[in-house]
Amino acid sequence: MSKGKGRICIVDDDEAVRESLRVLLFSAGYQSCQFESADAFLAEPSRPEVDAYLLDFRMPGTDGMTLHKQLVDEGCHVPVIFITGHGDIPLAVTAIQRGAADFLTKPFEDRELLEKIENAVRQFRALQSELDEIEAARVRLDELTPRERDVLDLIVQGHSNKQAAAHLNISPRTVEIHRARVMEKTGADSVATLVRMAGLLDQDKQ
Amino acid sequence: MEQQENSTDQNEPLDAILDAAVDAMVISDEQGRILRFNRAAQGLFGYTEEDMAGRNVTALMPEPDRGRHAQYMSRYLSGGTPAIIGLGREVTGLHASGKTMPMHLSVGEIRGSGEARFVAIIRDLSEAKATEKEVRELETHLAHADRLVVLGELTAGIAHEINQPLTAIAAFADAGARLIGSRHPEAQEELEAICRRVSEQARRAGDVVSRLRRLARKGAIAKSAHDIEELVGNVLLLFGHELKSSGVDLVTEFEPNLPLMHLDEIQIQQVIVNLIKNSIDSLNAAGSTQPRVKVRVQISGSQVDILVSDNGPGVPGEQRTHLFEPFYTTKPHGVGLGLSICKNIAVAHGGNLSYEPSQSGGALFRLSLPLAYIG
């Protein structure tokens, strides 16, 4: 995720189309980076930090569809918008089924493109902050001892200290100590926050 | 022993032969006065023998030959070079109705005692000429129809070649509209670049259209000097999308310092378009891995060879002999005229189109054109 309005990665083998996309995005306040082929993109040692991809379907060498699959396989969540010729609609539909965010038909209207980019960037950033939160929760919960984890599980299920103590066959006093350690380690200010954290991780596992 | 010239008895077999002849025969004396005008001549020129007896042969010629005839005759009789006598050539004749007609004329001298006499044998070429013209017209029609068929098959690709610059133009212009009045420090610079790019891309689209229009145009063969590398390059531009969508790799090799060639640009492009299209179709049908088409232009001896080869399955042995025959096709929707028209075009250029297996076992078509013209 980048700062500002957003940064878009353009992969298209037609120099004029590529440059016109760059300048159009520039005029709307976006930054961009461009690649003349999927192969040139893949040859880079690391993936660019961007909020969306604009990919051409047909390129010499690796095509757009294959590049999309590669990104998905790498666990990339950055939304991909395809730019297609008129004849490529069935291909675009397949791409959407495989998780592409959207597609545009050439020639496109600037409003249409910018709307799709804006949506993609917004969704990506929302997803990204959620993922960041999950990651933070995971890091914190990972610090718990197995016993503390047991106590946490029972608390988020709605058990009282007493009930938890009975479940774990320990004294309520010990449960209280564990509970205080859990709150401290996770930085949660309430049971509600704890529930949300645990919920995020469960969601992520599914 | 001398025979008396006008003896009817003696001339009887000669008269019979003259009148039986299919070709028109006119016998005249040194002054060009007509002595005999056979039946075929009467039919051809629309005069009776009576009409013509004693008249000058120039009555059968339109100007300028009519005016020059006396000069030809006196030059021949004084031992000069003959214009027609002893030779044959195509001339124009004048019918009684005033119409002119193409004809083949050969004149021989009848040697004997006394004054020289001449026999002119004339064959009407009107029909042959008309047929020839019809065949030429038909060939032009067919060649045009074939170009339209090939262009039809390339439509998707050509549409893409036009759509690309249009996409860029639209996006550039939209960006420009947003940047006008922008306070961004780079806005002015971007705006200037945008204007240049818009006009450049409009020309790019226009170039595709004009190349297309030239190929779609109908016309008789018109040769002029062309850079063969540029000509091939223009053809390849029409294939951009076709190659991309079929995943075929196209390589070109041009021998350096190729001379200008005297040829009909459209027709030679048509041959190259057909050959490349055939290669792509065959590679697609065969599902070749790493499909490749190679276009190589080289000088070999007194000709320039344009070689179009591929790494597909090639043409099976039994099909090779029929390859250039009209209406022979192995394609499900093919008409089978492409290659026969291409061969005609090559031959009309004094060259040839032939097939041989390529080194990789694929197809190799060799379009040879004479290197007669060096510009």
XYZ file of C-alpha atoms in Angstrom:
581
model
C 0.000 0.000 0.000
C 1.333 3.411 -0.920
C 0.660 6.832 0.481
C -1.359 9.554 -1.231
C -4.187 8.843 -3.638
C -2.616 5.611 -4.822
C 0.027 4.016 -6.984
C -0.910 1.887 -9.982
C 1.217 -0.619 -11.883
C 0.604 -0.648 -15.666
C 1.658 -3.663 -17.747
C 0.944 -3.188 -21.474
C 3.132 -3.861 -24.497
C 1.850 -0.850 -26.463
C 4.012 2.129 -25.561
C 1.374 4.694 -26.549
C -1.372 3.007 -24.537
C 0.972 2.648 -21.567
C 2.011 6.282 -21.669
C -1.565 7.513 -22.137
C -2.602 5.513 -19.060
C 0.278 6.969 -17.068
C -0.630 10.538 -17.961
C -4.337 9.952 -17.384
C -3.632 8.538 -13.917
C -1.222 11.421 -13.303
C -3.947 13.933 -14.236
C -6.204 12.334 -11.615
C -3.536 12.448 -8.920
C -2.281 8.865 -9.070
C 1.280 7.728 -9.313
C 2.198 4.805 -11.530
C 4.947 2.515 -12.657
C 4.966 0.851 -16.094
C 6.216 -2.369 -17.615
C 6.290 -3.240 -21.310
C 5.627 -6.947 -20.708
C 4.695 -9.458 -18.046
C 8.161 -10.927 -18.442
C 9.815 -7.572 -17.735
C 7.602 -7.244 -14.652
C 8.410 -10.750 -13.409
C 12.140 -10.201 -13.982
C 12.174 -7.510 -11.270
C 13.729 -8.772 -8.015
C 10.755 -7.593 -5.945
C 7.137 -6.664 -6.531
C 6.362 -2.947 -6.633
C 4.388 -1.452 -3.756
C 1.145 -0.579 -5.513
C -2.598 -0.347 -4.861
C -3.820 -1.812 -8.153
C -2.637 -3.425 -11.379
C -3.779 -2.429 -14.862
C -2.982 -5.406 -17.109
C -3.250 -5.953 -20.843
C -4.407 -9.462 -21.786
C -2.359 -10.013 -24.882
C 1.342 -9.436 -24.704
C 4.292 -11.145 -26.342
C 5.686 -13.761 -23.970
C 3.760 -14.294 -20.739
C 0.192 -12.992 -21.175
C -1.871 -10.976 -18.691
C -3.945 -13.928 -17.526
C -0.838 -15.934 -16.597
C 0.659 -12.940 -14.807
C -2.554 -12.570 -12.787
C -2.413 -16.231 -11.766
C 1.218 -15.834 -10.739
C 0.329 -12.843 -8.534
C -2.542 -14.764 -6.920
C -0.268 -17.767 -6.333
C 2.223 -15.482 -4.635
C -0.521 -14.504 -2.169
C -0.824 -11.010 -3.588
C -4.052 -9.220 -2.622
C -3.537 -6.190 -4.877
C -6.598 -5.874 -7.157
C -6.094 -6.499 -10.869
C -8.042 -4.602 -13.538
C -7.760 -5.956 -17.087
C -7.842 -3.785 -20.188
C -9.221 -5.728 -23.143
C -9.887 -5.416 -26.836
C -13.464 -5.915 -28.043
C -12.935 -9.548 -28.892
C -11.623 -10.444 -25.464
C -14.831 -10.220 -23.415
C -15.067 -14.007 -22.791
C -11.462 -13.874 -21.600
C -12.311 -10.973 -19.275
C -15.208 -12.944 -17.817
C -12.862 -15.857 -17.079
C -10.432 -13.431 -15.455
C -13.175 -12.080 -13.180
C -14.087 -15.648 -12.212
C -10.458 -16.166 -11.279
C -10.466 -13.175 -8.986
C -9.693 -10.152 -11.139
C -11.299 -7.007 -9.724
C -12.680 -5.618 -12.979
C -12.084 -5.071 -16.673
C -12.266 -2.251 -19.198
C -12.817 -2.400 -22.950
C -10.645 -0.323 -25.241
C -11.138 2.495 -25.892
C -12.497 3.361 -22.450
C -13.878 6.524 -20.884
C -11.621 8.253 -18.396
C -14.410 8.379 -15.805
C -14.971 4.671 -16.139
C -11.294 3.906 -15.688
C -10.822 6.285 -12.772
C -13.951 4.990 -11.027
C -12.721 1.431 -11.278
C -9.268 2.427 -10.086
C -10.752 4.373 -7.164
C -12.954 1.438 -6.120
C -10.073 -0.986 -6.408
C -7.757 1.245 -4.367
C -10.428 1.825 -1.705
C -11.213 -1.873 -1.367
C -7.554 -2.786 -1.336
C -6.801 -0.266 1.392
C -9.742 -1.444 3.511
C -8.610 -5.021 3.070
C -5.038 -4.019 3.758
C -5.888 -2.302 7.076
C -7.937 -5.308 8.092
C -5.051 -7.569 7.212
C -2.727 -5.310 9.188
C -5.038 -5.594 12.174
C -5.155 -9.362 11.860
C -1.413 -9.492 11.618
C -1.071 -7.321 14.725
C -3.569 -9.511 16.606
C -1.720 -12.629 15.558
C 1.600 -11.237 16.763
C 0.077 -10.359 20.129
C -1.837 -13.591 20.634
C 1.265 -15.575 19.649
C 2.957 -14.188 22.769
C 0.430 -15.940 25.053
C 1.415 -19.106 26.906
C -0.744 -22.183 26.228
C -2.508 -21.725 29.557
C -3.191 -18.040 28.873
C -4.546 -19.047 25.467
C -6.938 -21.507 27.163
C -8.180 -18.751 29.456
C -8.637 -16.385 26.492
C -10.642 -18.973 24.541
C -13.014 -19.474 27.480
C -13.420 -15.743 28.118
C -14.253 -14.932 24.486
C -16.812 -17.768 24.585
C -18.500 -15.763 27.388
C -17.447 -17.772 30.427
C -16.975 -16.045 33.807
C -13.737 -16.430 35.764
C -15.430 -18.968 37.972
C -16.723 -21.034 35.054
C -13.320 -20.912 33.380
C -11.650 -22.039 36.589
C -14.021 -24.997 36.795
C -13.346 -25.893 33.117
C -9.603 -25.772 33.549
C -9.652 -27.290 37.013
C -7.694 -24.387 38.493
C -8.573 -21.790 41.095
C -10.532 -18.660 40.084
C -7.639 -16.662 41.525
C -5.216 -18.254 39.012
C -7.690 -17.542 36.173
C -7.733 -13.914 37.254
C -3.937 -13.707 37.089
C -3.869 -15.296 33.600
C -6.630 -13.003 32.464
C -4.713 -9.923 33.598
C -1.620 -11.186 31.702
C -3.755 -11.749 28.545
C -5.134 -8.194 28.710
C -1.650 -6.832 29.236
C 0.031 -8.791 26.426
C -2.680 -8.104 23.842
C -3.123 -4.482 24.835
C -6.888 -5.050 24.804
C -8.815 -2.575 26.954
C -11.927 -4.712 27.230
C -13.302 -8.168 26.685
C -15.063 -6.820 23.573
C -11.690 -5.954 21.992
C -10.406 -9.417 22.840
C -13.425 -11.008 21.159
C -12.853 -8.963 18.014
C -9.162 -9.929 17.827
C -9.865 -13.611 18.271
C -12.672 -13.324 15.727
C -10.348 -11.783 13.094
C -7.917 -14.647 13.466
C -10.681 -17.258 13.198
C -11.972 -15.546 10.068
C -8.526 -15.503 8.581
C -8.107 -19.233 9.227
C -11.288 -20.054 7.284
C 9.712 -22.399 -119.775
C 7.563 -19.398 -118.936
C 3.880 -19.644 -118.187
C 1.530 -16.977 -119.274
C 0.520 -15.121 -116.140
C -3.155 -14.559 -116.725
C -3.995 -17.956 -118.068
C -7.255 -18.981 -116.379
C -6.575 -22.677 -116.796
C -3.228 -22.407 -115.126
C -4.606 -20.321 -112.250
C -7.501 -22.553 -111.414
C -5.792 -24.589 -108.673
C -4.258 -21.390 -107.284
C -7.687 -19.685 -107.104
C -9.103 -22.716 -105.354
C -6.284 -22.661 -102.794
C -6.618 -18.931 -102.240
C -10.344 -19.164 -101.606
C -10.025 -22.248 -99.432
C -7.496 -20.540 -97.145
C -8.791 -19.672 -93.666
C -6.522 -16.643 -93.481
C -7.123 -13.550 -95.531
C -4.700 -13.284 -98.477
C -4.112 -10.221 -100.582
C -1.773 -10.250 -103.582
C -0.487 -6.932 -104.824
C 2.088 -5.576 -107.262
C 5.072 -3.274 -106.705
C 2.834 -0.233 -106.651
C 0.621 -1.851 -104.053
C -2.233 -2.369 -106.486
C -4.402 -5.294 -105.473
C -4.387 -8.213 -107.918
C -6.158 -10.834 -105.806
C -8.383 -10.520 -102.727
C -9.412 -13.973 -101.464
C -12.681 -14.993 -99.886
C -11.378 -14.793 -96.314
C -10.076 -11.273 -97.046
C -13.513 -10.309 -98.334
C -15.053 -11.576 -95.120
C -12.474 -9.871 -92.958
C -12.488 -6.431 -94.578
C -16.087 -6.294 -95.821
C -15.206 -5.675 -99.506
C -15.799 -7.852 -102.545
C -12.878 -8.766 -104.818
C -14.425 -6.500 -107.464
C -14.424 -3.572 -104.999
C -10.729 -4.010 -104.372
C -9.291 -5.131 -107.718
C -6.788 -2.488 -108.826
C -7.135 -0.425 -105.653
C -4.137 0.235 -103.462
C -3.557 -1.931 -100.395
C -3.379 1.254 -98.343
C -7.198 1.254 -98.496
C -6.993 -1.544 -95.929
C -4.890 0.442 -93.448
C -5.690 3.274 -91.110
C -3.282 6.182 -90.589
C -0.371 6.418 -89.843
C 0.511 3.198 -91.729
C -1.456 4.343 -94.772
C 0.708 7.414 -95.247
C 3.924 5.535 -94.669
C 3.207 2.600 -96.956
C 4.655 4.015 -100.154
C 7.838 4.873 -98.273
C 8.121 1.309 -96.882
C 7.689 -0.116 -100.359
C 10.252 2.061 -102.106
C 12.753 1.416 -99.315
C 12.271 -2.319 -99.729
C 12.451 -2.224 -103.512
C 15.706 -0.225 -103.426
C 17.237 -2.977 -101.292
C 16.600 -1.510 -97.862
C 15.549 -3.264 -94.704
C 12.023 -4.656 -94.793
C 9.466 -3.430 -92.291
C 7.141 -6.380 -92.732
C 8.134 -8.299 -95.835
C 9.569 -11.654 -94.861
C 8.577 -10.953 -91.261
C 5.287 -10.944 -89.453
C 3.884 -8.575 -86.908
C 0.785 -7.205 -85.305
C -0.823 -4.340 -87.180
C -4.109 -2.519 -87.284
C -6.442 -3.075 -90.225
C -9.273 -0.921 -91.533
C -12.669 -2.510 -92.217
C -14.990 -1.222 -94.933
C -17.212 0.134 -92.158
C -14.349 2.329 -90.921
C -13.734 0.223 -87.811
C -10.178 -0.747 -87.000
C -9.162 -4.221 -85.923
C -6.046 -5.906 -84.525
C -4.527 -8.381 -86.957
C -1.405 -10.368 -87.585
C 0.174 -9.574 -90.954
C 2.956 -11.399 -92.765
C 4.054 -10.487 -96.268
C 6.084 -12.589 -98.660
C 7.502 -11.695 -102.039
C 6.453 -13.841 -104.950
C 9.601 -14.146 -107.015
C 9.303 -14.736 -110.725
C 10.084 -12.932 -113.910
C 9.260 -9.271 -114.274
C 7.771 -7.093 -111.578
C 7.764 -8.219 -107.986
C 4.471 -9.247 -106.427
C 3.624 -9.617 -102.823
C 1.304 -11.860 -100.910
C -0.044 -10.617 -97.609
C -1.447 -13.216 -95.199
C -3.664 -11.678 -92.573
C -5.176 -13.238 -89.467
C -7.851 -11.505 -87.406
C -6.762 -11.046 -83.774
C -9.943 -9.332 -82.517
C -11.217 -12.402 -80.744
C -7.850 -13.436 -79.334
C -7.303 -9.879 -78.108
C -10.729 -9.752 -76.534
C -10.150 -13.088 -74.796
C -6.751 -11.942 -73.593
C -8.279 -8.764 -72.204
C -11.057 -10.743 -70.560
C -8.542 -13.101 -68.930
C -6.534 -10.126 -67.672
C -9.666 -8.533 -66.251
C -10.707 -11.801 -64.659
C -7.283 -12.172 -63.104
C -7.515 -8.669 -61.717
C -10.965 -9.462 -60.287
C -9.759 -12.705 -58.730
C -6.662 -11.130 -57.269
C -8.829 -8.404 -55.767
C -11.352 -10.915 -54.424
C -8.521 -12.908 -52.857
C -7.141 -9.766 -51.200
C -10.569 -9.027 -49.770
C -10.870 -12.581 -48.446
C -7.462 -12.390 -46.780
C -8.217 -8.935 -45.405
C -11.516 -10.288 -44.099
C -9.624 -12.968 -42.212
C -7.316 -10.346 -40.774
C -10.125 -7.987 -39.771
C -9.897 -8.647 -36.044
C -6.195 -7.939 -36.094
C -6.538 -4.826 -38.203
C -9.322 -3.540 -35.954
C -6.942 -3.997 -33.034
C -4.190 -2.073 -34.841
C -6.587 0.849 -35.217
C -8.125 0.487 -31.764
C -4.766 0.771 -30.005
C -3.968 4.314 -31.167
C -7.617 5.311 -30.673
C -7.434 4.098 -27.069
C -4.258 6.095 -26.528
C -5.756 9.202 -28.168
C -8.881 9.050 -25.998
C -6.863 8.610 -22.807
C -4.367 11.338 -23.753
C -7.170 13.780 -24.559
C -9.057 12.981 -21.334
C -5.848 13.501 -19.372
C -5.275 16.788 -21.184
C -8.743 18.044 -20.296
C -8.028 17.312 -16.634
C -4.639 18.980 -16.711
C -5.768 22.272 -18.261
C -5.720 24.808 -15.440
C -3.927 22.410 -13.109
C -1.373 24.058 -10.832
C 0.787 20.960 -10.815
C 4.358 22.006 -11.685
C 4.614 19.383 -14.449
C 1.145 20.015 -15.923
C 2.301 22.363 -18.690
C 5.034 19.998 -19.824
C 2.640 17.046 -19.797
C 0.067 19.006 -21.791
C 2.578 19.754 -24.524
C 3.623 16.109 -24.695
C -0.034 15.039 -24.795
C -0.740 17.198 -27.850
C 2.233 15.729 -29.688
C 1.250 12.198 -28.745
C -2.369 12.689 -29.866
C -1.337 13.782 -33.352
C 1.270 11.040 -33.566
C -1.285 8.383 -32.622
C -3.860 9.764 -35.062
C -1.273 9.352 -37.825
C -0.543 5.838 -36.595
C -4.218 4.913 -37.036
C -4.300 6.703 -40.388
C -1.305 4.695 -41.602
C -3.096 1.432 -40.895
C -6.174 2.682 -42.754
C -4.205 3.789 -45.797
C -2.290 0.501 -45.952
C -5.600 -1.273 -45.753
C -7.148 0.872 -48.442
C -4.245 0.290 -50.777
C -4.594 -3.478 -50.392
C -8.375 -3.351 -50.819
C -8.122 -1.202 -53.946
C -8.873 -2.775 -57.272
C -6.638 -2.054 -60.189
C -4.537 -3.372 -63.000
C -0.901 -4.239 -62.378
C 1.155 -1.082 -61.917
C 4.860 -1.501 -61.364
C 7.146 1.053 -59.797
C 10.364 1.091 -57.781
C 9.977 -0.148 -54.205
C 12.136 -0.822 -51.193
C 11.431 -4.474 -50.524
C 12.294 -4.202 -46.824
C 9.751 -1.422 -46.345
C 7.158 -3.332 -48.361
C 7.569 -6.443 -46.210
C 7.527 -4.284 -43.072
C 4.175 -2.797 -44.070
C 2.722 -6.276 -44.483
C 3.961 -7.353 -41.058
C 2.215 -4.394 -39.431
C -1.117 -5.862 -40.513
C -0.217 -9.092 -38.728
C 0.645 -7.616 -35.325
C -2.474 -8.772 -33.542
C -2.833 -12.005 -35.455
C 0.653 -13.037 -34.346
C 0.100 -11.955 -30.769
C -3.183 -13.818 -30.365
C -1.858 -16.984 -31.982
C 1.412 -16.831 -30.039
C 3.418 -17.150 -33.263
C 6.888 -15.668 -33.220
C 7.815 -13.853 -36.425
C 11.426 -13.263 -37.378
C 12.733 -11.337 -40.351
C 16.125 -11.365 -42.033
C 17.033 -8.882 -44.724
C 20.209 -9.099 -46.716
C 21.898 -5.703 -46.378
C 21.888 -3.252 -49.304
C 18.914 -4.718 -51.134
C 18.303 -2.776 -54.340
C 14.979 -1.138 -55.187
C 12.710 -3.561 -57.030
C 10.453 -2.830 -59.978
C 7.137 -4.357 -58.975
C 3.454 -3.896 -58.231
C 3.465 -3.134 -54.509
C -0.091 -4.316 -53.825
C 0.247 -7.598 -55.662
C 3.572 -8.532 -54.110
C 2.193 -7.619 -50.687
C -0.753 -9.837 -51.473
C 1.576 -12.778 -52.109
C 3.452 -12.177 -48.840
C 0.200 -11.745 -46.867
C -1.078 -15.050 -48.284
C 2.132 -16.906 -47.487
C 2.363 -15.619 -43.904
C -1.350 -16.251 -43.311
C -0.972 -19.820 -44.613
C 1.959 -20.419 -42.272
C 0.071 -19.055 -39.245
C -3.010 -21.141 -40.122
C -0.948 -24.288 -40.482
C 0.912 -23.645 -37.201
C -2.399 -23.035 -35.406
C -4.002 -26.135 -36.892
C -1.016 -28.264 -35.934
C -0.852 -26.800 -32.419
C 2.921 -26.470 -32.777
C 4.940 -25.655 -29.696
C 6.999 -22.467 -30.048
C 5.484 -21.724 -33.462
C 7.699 -19.576 -35.659
C 7.393 -17.906 -39.058
C 10.493 -16.587 -40.760
C 10.591 -14.085 -43.615
C 13.975 -13.854 -45.277
C 14.902 -11.642 -48.216
C 18.122 -12.452 -50.045
C 19.789 -11.889 -53.388
C 20.612 -15.073 -55.228
C 22.189 -14.602 -58.630
C 20.073 -12.385 -60.834
C 16.991 -12.539 -58.610
C 15.735 -11.552 -55.205
C 14.247 -14.397 -53.172
C 11.584 -13.697 -50.565
C 11.455 -16.831 -48.427
C 8.532 -17.439 -46.082
C 9.093 -20.506 -43.906
C 7.642 -21.968 -40.730
C 8.390 -24.752 -38.267
C 4.979 -26.387 -38.700
C 4.228 -29.751 -40.257
C 4.900 -28.611 -43.856
C 2.946 -29.752 -46.917
C 2.617 -33.542 -47.262
C 4.207 -35.017 -50.394
C 1.001 -35.868 -52.258
C -0.359 -32.329 -51.809
C 2.738 -30.584 -53.117
C 2.012 -31.227 -56.781
C -1.452 -29.634 -56.498
C -0.376 -26.735 -54.307
C -0.575 -24.062 -57.006
C -3.615 -25.430 -58.835
C -6.745 -23.294 -58.746
C -9.513 -24.513 -56.410
C -7.167 -26.905 -54.637
C -7.481 -26.454 -50.878
C -6.998 -28.409 -47.675
C -8.614 -25.763 -45.493
C -12.180 -26.459 -44.318
C -13.455 -23.084 -45.575
C -10.796 -22.403 -48.178
C -11.591 -21.487 -51.757
C -8.244 -22.690 -53.013
C -7.377 -19.670 -55.081
C -4.823 -17.957 -52.860
C -1.701 -19.768 -53.997
C -2.703 -20.063 -57.658
C -3.279 -16.305 -57.747
C 0.038 -15.763 -55.964
C 1.807 -17.879 -58.554
C 0.173 -15.869 -61.368
C 1.353 -12.659 -59.737
C 4.904 -13.989 -59.452
C 4.910 -15.088 -63.096
C 3.447 -11.738 -64.228
C 6.492 -10.159 -62.564
C 8.830 -12.403 -64.562
C 9.477 -14.459 -61.446
C 8.174 -17.606 -59.822
C 6.626 -19.016 -56.666
C 7.688 -22.462 -55.545
C 7.485 -24.773 -52.561
C 10.138 -26.831 -50.832
C 10.348 -28.338 -47.342
C 12.237 -26.136 -44.890
C 15.275 -27.376 -42.952
C 13.076 -27.984 -39.904
C 10.623 -29.998 -42.021
C 8.105 -27.141 -42.130
C 6.918 -25.280 -45.188
C 9.135 -22.969 -47.233
C 7.720 -20.837 -50.023
C 10.149 -19.087 -52.330
C 8.959 -16.002 -54.193
C 11.637 -15.182 -56.753
C 11.627 -11.852 -58.543
C 14.079 -10.835 -61.253
C 16.660 -8.284 -60.262
C 16.341 -6.617 -63.649
C 15.640 -3.171 -62.318
C 18.146 -1.527 -60.053
C 17.118 1.922 -58.943
